Short mmCIF file of C-alpha atoms in Angstrom, two decimals:
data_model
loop_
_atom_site.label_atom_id
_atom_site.label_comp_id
_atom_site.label_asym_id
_atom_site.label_seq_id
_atom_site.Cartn_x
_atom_site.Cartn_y
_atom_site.Cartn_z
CA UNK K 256 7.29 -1.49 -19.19
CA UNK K 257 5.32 -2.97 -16.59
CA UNK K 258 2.30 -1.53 -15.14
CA UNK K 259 1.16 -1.51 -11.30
CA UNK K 260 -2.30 -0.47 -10.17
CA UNK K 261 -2.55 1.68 -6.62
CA UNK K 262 -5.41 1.53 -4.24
CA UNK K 263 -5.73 3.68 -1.50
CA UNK K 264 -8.14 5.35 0.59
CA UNK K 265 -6.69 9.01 2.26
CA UNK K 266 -4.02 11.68 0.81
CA UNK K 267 -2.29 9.55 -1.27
CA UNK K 268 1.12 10.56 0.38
CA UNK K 269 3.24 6.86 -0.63
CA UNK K 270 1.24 7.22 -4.08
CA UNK K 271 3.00 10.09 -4.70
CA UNK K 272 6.15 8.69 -3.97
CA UNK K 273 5.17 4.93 -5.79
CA UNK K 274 3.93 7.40 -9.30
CA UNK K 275 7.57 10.40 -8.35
CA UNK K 276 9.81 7.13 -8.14
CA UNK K 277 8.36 5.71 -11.53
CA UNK K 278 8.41 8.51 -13.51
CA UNK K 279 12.18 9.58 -12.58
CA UNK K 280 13.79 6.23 -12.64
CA UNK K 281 11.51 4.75 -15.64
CA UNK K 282 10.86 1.82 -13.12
CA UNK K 283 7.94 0.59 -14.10
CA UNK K 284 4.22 2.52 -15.22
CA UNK K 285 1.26 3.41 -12.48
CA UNK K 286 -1.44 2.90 -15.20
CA UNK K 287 -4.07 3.89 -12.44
CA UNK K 288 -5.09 4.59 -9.41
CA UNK K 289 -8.25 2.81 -7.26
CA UNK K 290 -9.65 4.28 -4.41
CA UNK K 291 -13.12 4.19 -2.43
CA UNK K 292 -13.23 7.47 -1.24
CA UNK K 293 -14.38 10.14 -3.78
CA UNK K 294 -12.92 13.09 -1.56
CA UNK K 295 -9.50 11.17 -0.96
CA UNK K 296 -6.32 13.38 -1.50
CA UNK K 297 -4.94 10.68 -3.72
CA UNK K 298 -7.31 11.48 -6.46
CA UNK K 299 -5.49 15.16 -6.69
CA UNK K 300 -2.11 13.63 -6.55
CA UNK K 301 -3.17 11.30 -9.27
CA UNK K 302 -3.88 14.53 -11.45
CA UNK K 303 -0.82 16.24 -11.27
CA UNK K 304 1.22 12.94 -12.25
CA UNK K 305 -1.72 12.63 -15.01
CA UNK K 306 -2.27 9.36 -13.71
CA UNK K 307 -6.06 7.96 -14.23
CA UNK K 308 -8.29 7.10 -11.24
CA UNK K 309 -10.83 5.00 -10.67
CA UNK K 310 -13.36 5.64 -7.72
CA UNK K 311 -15.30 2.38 -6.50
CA UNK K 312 -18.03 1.65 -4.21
CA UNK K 313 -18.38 -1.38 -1.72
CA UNK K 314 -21.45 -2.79 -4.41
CA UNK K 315 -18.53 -2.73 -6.92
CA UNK K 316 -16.21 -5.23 -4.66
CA UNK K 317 -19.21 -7.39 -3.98
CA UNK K 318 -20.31 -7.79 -7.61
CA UNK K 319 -17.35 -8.20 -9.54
CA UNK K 320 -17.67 -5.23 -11.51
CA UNK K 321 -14.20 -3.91 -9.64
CA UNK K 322 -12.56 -6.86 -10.67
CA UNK K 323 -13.42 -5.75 -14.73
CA UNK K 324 -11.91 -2.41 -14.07
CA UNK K 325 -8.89 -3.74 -12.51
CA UNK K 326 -8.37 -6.27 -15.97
CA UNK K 327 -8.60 -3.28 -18.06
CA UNK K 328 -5.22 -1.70 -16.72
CA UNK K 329 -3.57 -5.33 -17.20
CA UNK K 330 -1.45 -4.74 -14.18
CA UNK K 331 1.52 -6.97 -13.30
CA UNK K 332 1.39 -5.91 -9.75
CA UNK K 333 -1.23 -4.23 -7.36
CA UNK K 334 -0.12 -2.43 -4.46
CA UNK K 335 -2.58 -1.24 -1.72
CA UNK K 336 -0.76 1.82 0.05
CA UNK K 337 -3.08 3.14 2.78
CA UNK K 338 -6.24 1.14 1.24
CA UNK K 339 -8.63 0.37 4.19
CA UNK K 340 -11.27 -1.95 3.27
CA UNK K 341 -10.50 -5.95 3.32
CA UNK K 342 -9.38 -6.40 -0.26
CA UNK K 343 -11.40 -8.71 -2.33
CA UNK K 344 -11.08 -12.27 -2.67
CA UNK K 345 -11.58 -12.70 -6.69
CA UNK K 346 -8.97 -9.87 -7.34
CA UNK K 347 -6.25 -11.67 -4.49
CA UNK K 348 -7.59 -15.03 -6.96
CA UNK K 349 -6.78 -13.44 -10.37
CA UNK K 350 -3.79 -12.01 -9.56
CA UNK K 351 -1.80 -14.89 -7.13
CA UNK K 352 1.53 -13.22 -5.26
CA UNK K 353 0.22 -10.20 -7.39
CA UNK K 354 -1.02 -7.91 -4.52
CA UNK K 355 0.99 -5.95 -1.97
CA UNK K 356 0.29 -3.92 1.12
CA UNK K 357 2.14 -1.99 3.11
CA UNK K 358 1.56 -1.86 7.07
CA UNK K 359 3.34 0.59 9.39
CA UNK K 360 4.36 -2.01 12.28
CA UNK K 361 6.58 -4.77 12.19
CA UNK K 362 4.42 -7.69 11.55
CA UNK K 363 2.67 -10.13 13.14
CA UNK K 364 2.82 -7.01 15.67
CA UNK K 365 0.12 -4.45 15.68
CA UNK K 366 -1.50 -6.19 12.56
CA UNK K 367 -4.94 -6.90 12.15
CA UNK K 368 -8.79 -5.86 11.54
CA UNK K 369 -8.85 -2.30 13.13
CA UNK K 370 -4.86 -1.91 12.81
CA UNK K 371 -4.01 0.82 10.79
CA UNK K 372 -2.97 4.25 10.69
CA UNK K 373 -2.38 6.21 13.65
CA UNK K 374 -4.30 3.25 15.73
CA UNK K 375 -1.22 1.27 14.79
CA UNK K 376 0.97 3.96 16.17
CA UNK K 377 -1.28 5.00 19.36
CA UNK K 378 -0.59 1.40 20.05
CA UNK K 379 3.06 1.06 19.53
CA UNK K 380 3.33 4.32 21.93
CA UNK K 381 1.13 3.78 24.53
CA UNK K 382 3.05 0.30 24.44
CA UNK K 383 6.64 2.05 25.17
CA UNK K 384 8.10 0.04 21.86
CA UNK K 385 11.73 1.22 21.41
CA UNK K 386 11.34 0.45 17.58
CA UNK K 387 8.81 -0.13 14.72
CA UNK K 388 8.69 0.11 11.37
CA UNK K 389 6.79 -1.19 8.46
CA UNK K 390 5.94 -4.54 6.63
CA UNK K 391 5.64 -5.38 3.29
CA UNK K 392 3.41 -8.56 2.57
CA UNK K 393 1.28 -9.89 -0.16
CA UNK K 394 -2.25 -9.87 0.64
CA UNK K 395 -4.25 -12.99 1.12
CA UNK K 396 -7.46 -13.35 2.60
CA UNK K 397 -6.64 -12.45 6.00
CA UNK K 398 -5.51 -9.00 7.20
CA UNK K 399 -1.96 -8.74 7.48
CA UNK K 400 -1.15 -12.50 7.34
CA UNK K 401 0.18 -12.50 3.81
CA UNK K 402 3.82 -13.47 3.18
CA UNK K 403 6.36 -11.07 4.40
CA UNK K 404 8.89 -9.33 1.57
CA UNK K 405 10.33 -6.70 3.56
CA UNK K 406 10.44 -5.27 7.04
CA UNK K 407 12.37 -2.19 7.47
CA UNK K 408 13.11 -1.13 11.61
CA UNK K 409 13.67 2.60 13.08
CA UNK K 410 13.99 3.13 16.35
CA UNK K 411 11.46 5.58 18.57
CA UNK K 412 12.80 5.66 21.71
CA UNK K 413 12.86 9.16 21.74
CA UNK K 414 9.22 9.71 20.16
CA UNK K 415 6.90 11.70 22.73
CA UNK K 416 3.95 10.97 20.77
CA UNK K 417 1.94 8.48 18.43
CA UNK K 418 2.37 11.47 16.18
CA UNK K 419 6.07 11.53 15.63
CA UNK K 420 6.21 7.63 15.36
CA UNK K 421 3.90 8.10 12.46
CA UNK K 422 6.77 10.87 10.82
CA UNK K 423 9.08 8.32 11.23
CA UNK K 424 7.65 5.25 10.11
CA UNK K 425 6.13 7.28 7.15
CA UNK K 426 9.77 7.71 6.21
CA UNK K 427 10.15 4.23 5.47
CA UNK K 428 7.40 3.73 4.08
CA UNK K 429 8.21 6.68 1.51
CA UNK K 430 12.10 5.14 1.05
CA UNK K 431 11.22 1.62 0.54
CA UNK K 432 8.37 0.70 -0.91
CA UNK K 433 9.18 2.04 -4.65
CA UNK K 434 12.16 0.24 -4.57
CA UNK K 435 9.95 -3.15 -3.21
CA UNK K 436 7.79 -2.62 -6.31
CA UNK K 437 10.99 -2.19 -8.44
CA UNK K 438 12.60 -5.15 -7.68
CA UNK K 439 9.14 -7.81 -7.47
CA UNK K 440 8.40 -6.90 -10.74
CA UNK K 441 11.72 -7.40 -12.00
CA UNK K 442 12.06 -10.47 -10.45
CA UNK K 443 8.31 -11.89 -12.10
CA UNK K 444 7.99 -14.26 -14.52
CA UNK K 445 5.96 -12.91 -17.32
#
């Protein structure tokens, strides 16, 4: 089975979905999970799936040391969902179209340093969008300029606030991006 590593940086919510999906379907194994916030709801979520974690500083990314951790899990994929900081350039180099993000806009739209989260959907609302949705890309050295895999649309037309675009684009998020995982790994050459 092949094994995918997680970063991420809040509550973990599409972790939970990326380590539910795995275990049900037998799709592939989250053999850990990387974050860089020792309070982060992820860590808990982790737990119950028993699922080990790995917390990092910003002296880890800088040194190398987070790269050794990462080689330890011998992941075939990494996949940042909700991981804030700029990932780092010898882990993108050691593991070519081998790192994944998700991004809750429709790329090149609303992408960027400073784009995430509910500033991605304050945006899209204060912008009267009548749809957005979420990206899928492999990570290079730029913020969301990687190589596009997916993009999934839903309309919000009838959102009244930054709020419920967030509900709904966390709904994709939730529905698609086990399934992405599923099918690049299945479709690597090993």
């Amino acid at each position: 089975m092949k094994n995918i590593i997680v970063f991420a940086s809040g509550g973990g919510s599409n972790a939970q979905k990326i380590m539910e999906y795995a275990r049900q379907e037998k799709a592939y194994n989250v053999a850990a999970i990387f974050t860089n916030n020792s309070n982060a709801g992820v860590l808990q979520k982790a737990a119950e799936y028993n699922v080990p974690t790995v917390v990092f500083t910003r002296e880890d990314m800088e040194n190398g040391s987070l790269l050794s951790k990462v080689q330890q899990y011998n992941p075939d994929l990494i996949v940042l969902a909700g991981f804030l900081w700029k990932f780092p350039t010898d882990i993108i180099e050691a593991y070519p179209n081998r790192v994944i993000n998700i991004h809750p806009a429709l790329l090149p739209a609303y992408g960027g340093k400073g784009m995430y989260g509910m500033h991605v959907h304050r945006a899209v609302h204060t912008n009267k969008e009548k749809e957005s949705g979420i990206t899928v890309h492999f990570v290079n050295n730029n913020y969301d300029e990687g190589n596009i895999i997916l993009q999934e649309k839903v309309a919000i037309e009838e959102c009244l606030s930054p709020e419920e675009v967030a509900v709904k684009v966390l709904e994709l998020e939730h529905e698609h991006l086990p399934k992405v995982i599923e099918k690049l790994l299945n479709n690597l050459k090993m």
